[in-house]
Amino acid sequence: MAPVMAPSPIIEVSHVCTRFGAAVVHDDVSLTIEQGEVFAIAGGNGSGKSTLMREIIGLHVPASGTIRLLGMDSTGLGQMGAQDIHRRFGVMFQQGALFSSLTLEENVAVPLKEHTNLDPALIREIVALKIASVGLPMESATKFPRELSGGMRRRAALARAIVMDPELLFLDEPTAGLDPIIAAGFDELILQLKTLLKLTVVMVTHDLDSLWRIADRVAVLGEGKILGIGTMKELAQSQNPLVHEYFYGPRGRTAQKQYQE
Amino acid sequence: MIGQTQNSEPHVLIVNDSVIHCEGSWTIPHLTRLNDALTNIQWPAGEGLVWDVLNIRAMDTGGAVVLHRTLTQLRHDGRQISMEGLRPEFEELLQVVSSNWSQVSGLETSQESYRQRLEKWGTRQAQQAVKALEFLGECAVTVLESLKRPSLIRRQALIHSLEQDGFLALPITGLLAFLLGFVIAYQGAEQLRQFGANIFVVDLVGISLLREIAPLIVAILIAGRSGSAYAAQIGAMKVTEELDAVRTLGLSPMQILVVPRVCALMIAVPLLTVYADVLGVLGGAVIASGQLNVSFTEFVSRFEEAVAIRHFFIGIGKAPFFAIIIALVGCYQGFQIRGSVDDVGRRTTMSVVQSIFMVIVFDAFCSIVLSWWDI
């Protein structure tokens, strides 16, 4: 497992099939994600978006097919010795998944404390900087997750995901359940971080506004397959009825119109 | 991370008395080394310093923090700093660090003082006491109302609770009671045989079990088995907002959750106590016949003479009170859970510890009162 840089593409999903009992979630799904892009996985509820992301980060093993993440087989991520890969990507879960027994500051510090032997004072500085750069006030640093609002928890989870300056950031529904202003701010924040840290971002989302604003490429999942893959403009031309429905339903049209204005 | 991540150690060299030459990867994996080097370095005496950073291969936020802190310190000491060969992407990173730097120091001061923490603890304790009283009051009102109109009691919940907390507890309670009777008789046997007072094993087992040990062991078991379950169930319902849903449907969580559980335990604990009495005495009788030559018939006839019926009633009489304590403490702790995962664990533990504590205190109180009355 030599840490050779930039095995392009950064993620390679090939011929993945997933089943939960009799239900087929993915039926021969293949896609590649290049370094430096914001790649979105879209699709209706239950189309297996989150499952695909969980498979990429090694939390779920597909029934067949292979997934390579940063040049390593995803199924090996749970094993010892995979820490080198783990510290190269950050994950933000949908509900934040902050550790409820730790304060915000301690939560953000967890990867640094576990993966490095840095001086505590330096860890505090890096943590404080990350908390500030996701736009959280310093007063919130000593608060516990339950004392934070939903939007703040999401930001805190993002701070924890980027504290190691990963190359790759996974976001599971980053803007779901946030009000439009905070959601738009969150999109901005992700774009900022992407340019600043040269991140590759993989996000699962339903949010059509986010898709138009920040996604470089989008894969639409449905019926266990990839129905369409490309930029939003390309997908908007798609002849596939399900993709068409997704983008030209009442909400899709509004988001598209706003973006084009 | 920017730039290549070849494993190259970062270096800081002083050249020519005024030029600081930096190279390597200024990234988190190498930061400890770098930080040590920078804190131990002897800066040249001259006022102007030139930082040659052209050969820094990679830099991340950690590296930028270290660089920024060092530069700020040097500027603070009154030196002139100029940078040479800073890559634009590193410059961007440094800018983000410096624009947020004022806030970083804010973190250090946000620690609470002992006094503040003590005050917080005090108010929390006071609030807890008020809340406990509130809960007790609401509970008493609801229970009394339900007793006045028994049709209000949810029959299905009551029966389910009776099965879960009464019927399914039979094997473990029976086994424990039997073993306790066994152990008491066994330990007593040695002493009694020395005095030839074998027959008194009946008094020993009968009175201690019926009056104290059977009700206590049942209460402790139920506290561990059901009290904790009540706290966790109600707590989980609170976390998932089920309790709020119940309230907005115009129903009372007290009526739905607390009353059936209190009633079920008030029925189940006395019954379990009788059952434990029987099996405990049986355990004693087994030892009596095996070790002390007291046959079953002798045991039973002596039991009738020696063990007054009041001991049985005192034991049984305490059981419903134990039940109320366990059910109320469990439900109360459940209602106190506030939306976090470790709260569920903590409150569940507290429900067990507190209910066992209160059961034993209550039992001691009963003993004192009964001895005043000479019963």
PDB file of N, CA and C in Angstrom, chain A residues 7 9 25 50 55 96 100 110 132 140 146 149 155 160 165 178-179 182 185 196 213 232 235 259:
ATOM      1  N   PRO A   7      -3.566   8.643  -7.772  1.00  0.00           N
ATOM      2  CA  PRO A   7      -3.873   7.615  -8.744  1.00  0.00           C
ATOM      3  C   PRO A   7      -5.132   8.096  -9.441  1.00  0.00           C
ATOM      4  N   PRO A   9      -8.132   7.798 -11.914  1.00  0.00           N
ATOM      5  CA  PRO A   9      -9.097   8.511 -11.095  1.00  0.00           C
ATOM      6  C   PRO A   9      -8.989   8.197  -9.603  1.00  0.00           C
ATOM      7  N   VAL A  25     -30.541  -3.324  -5.002  1.00  0.00           N
ATOM      8  CA  VAL A  25     -30.329  -1.885  -4.865  1.00  0.00           C
ATOM      9  C   VAL A  25     -29.478  -1.370  -6.020  1.00  0.00           C
ATOM     10  N   SER A  50     -27.092   6.672  -0.800  1.00  0.00           N
ATOM     11  CA  SER A  50     -26.300   6.594   0.432  1.00  0.00           C
ATOM     12  C   SER A  50     -25.580   5.261   0.536  1.00  0.00           C
ATOM     13  N   GLU A  55     -20.605   2.174   0.504  1.00  0.00           N
ATOM     14  CA  GLU A  55     -19.745   1.147  -0.081  1.00  0.00           C
ATOM     15  C   GLU A  55     -18.385   1.733  -0.464  1.00  0.00           C
ATOM     16  N   GLY A  96     -24.795  14.386  11.212  1.00  0.00           N
ATOM     17  CA  GLY A  96     -23.612  14.945  11.876  1.00  0.00           C
ATOM     18  C   GLY A  96     -22.759  13.877  12.525  1.00  0.00           C
ATOM     19  N   SER A 100     -21.646  12.303  21.187  1.00  0.00           N
ATOM     20  CA  SER A 100     -22.465  13.135  22.068  1.00  0.00           C
ATOM     21  C   SER A 100     -21.836  13.331  23.436  1.00  0.00           C
ATOM     22  N   VAL A 110     -10.771  14.958  17.600  1.00  0.00           N
ATOM     23  CA  VAL A 110     -10.598  13.491  17.639  1.00  0.00           C
ATOM     24  C   VAL A 110      -9.623  12.953  16.580  1.00  0.00           C
ATOM     25  N   ALA A 132     -13.407  28.117  13.287  1.00  0.00           N
ATOM     26  CA  ALA A 132     -13.646  29.457  12.748  1.00  0.00           C
ATOM     27  C   ALA A 132     -13.901  29.390  11.245  1.00  0.00           C
ATOM     28  N   SER A 140     -19.162  28.474  20.939  1.00  0.00           N
ATOM     29  CA  SER A 140     -19.820  27.169  20.828  1.00  0.00           C
ATOM     30  C   SER A 140     -18.840  26.019  21.042  1.00  0.00           C
ATOM     31  N   ARG A 146     -25.751  18.208  21.765  1.00  0.00           N
ATOM     32  CA  ARG A 146     -27.186  18.391  21.984  1.00  0.00           C
ATOM     33  C   ARG A 146     -27.547  19.851  22.207  1.00  0.00           C
ATOM     34  N   SER A 149     -27.689  23.822  17.397  1.00  0.00           N
ATOM     35  CA  SER A 149     -28.809  23.693  16.465  1.00  0.00           C
ATOM     36  C   SER A 149     -28.398  22.764  15.312  1.00  0.00           C
ATOM     37  N   ARG A 155     -22.226  22.008  10.585  1.00  0.00           N
ATOM     38  CA  ARG A 155     -20.946  22.694  10.399  1.00  0.00           C
ATOM     39  C   ARG A 155     -19.852  22.045  11.238  1.00  0.00           C
ATOM     40  N   ARG A 160     -14.984  18.581  11.631  1.00  0.00           N
ATOM     41  CA  ARG A 160     -14.307  17.350  12.002  1.00  0.00           C
ATOM     42  C   ARG A 160     -13.838  16.594  10.764  1.00  0.00           C
ATOM     43  N   ASP A 165      -7.129  17.984   6.899  1.00  0.00           N
ATOM     44  CA  ASP A 165      -6.892  18.442   5.524  1.00  0.00           C
ATOM     45  C   ASP A 165      -6.877  17.269   4.555  1.00  0.00           C
ATOM     46  N   LEU A 178     -31.894  21.896   6.164  1.00  0.00           N
ATOM     47  CA  LEU A 178     -31.408  23.228   6.544  1.00  0.00           C
ATOM     48  C   LEU A 178     -32.282  24.278   5.854  1.00  0.00           C
ATOM     49  N   ASP A 179     -32.387  25.454   6.482  1.00  0.00           N
ATOM     50  CA  ASP A 179     -33.204  26.469   5.835  1.00  0.00           C
ATOM     51  C   ASP A 179     -32.454  26.994   4.608  1.00  0.00           C
ATOM     52  N   ILE A 182     -29.201  29.078   5.169  1.00  0.00           N
ATOM     53  CA  ILE A 182     -28.078  28.306   5.698  1.00  0.00           C
ATOM     54  C   ILE A 182     -27.600  27.301   4.664  1.00  0.00           C
ATOM     55  N   GLY A 185     -25.480  29.041   2.257  1.00  0.00           N
ATOM     56  CA  GLY A 185     -24.202  29.326   2.909  1.00  0.00           C
ATOM     57  C   GLY A 185     -23.327  28.088   2.950  1.00  0.00           C
ATOM     58  N   LEU A 196      -9.709  26.100  -1.563  1.00  0.00           N
ATOM     59  CA  LEU A 196      -8.618  26.346  -0.621  1.00  0.00           C
ATOM     60  C   LEU A 196      -7.782  25.091  -0.378  1.00  0.00           C
ATOM     61  N   ARG A 213     -25.627  24.609  -8.253  1.00  0.00           N
ATOM     62  CA  ARG A 213     -24.618  25.569  -7.808  1.00  0.00           C
ATOM     63  C   ARG A 213     -23.218  24.983  -7.741  1.00  0.00           C
ATOM     64  N   MET A 232     -24.740  19.123 -15.081  1.00  0.00           N
ATOM     65  CA  MET A 232     -26.173  19.361 -14.947  1.00  0.00           C
ATOM     66  C   MET A 232     -26.769  19.743 -16.296  1.00  0.00           C
ATOM     67  N   LEU A 235     -27.270  16.662 -18.300  1.00  0.00           N
ATOM     68  CA  LEU A 235     -28.357  15.837 -17.771  1.00  0.00           C
ATOM     69  C   LEU A 235     -29.712  16.458 -18.074  1.00  0.00           C
ATOM     70  N   TYR A 259     -31.026  29.263 -11.598  1.00  0.00           N
ATOM     71  CA  TYR A 259     -29.606  29.132 -11.866  1.00  0.00           C
ATOM     72  C   TYR A 259     -29.250  29.830 -13.175  1.00  0.00           C
TER      73      TYR A 259
END
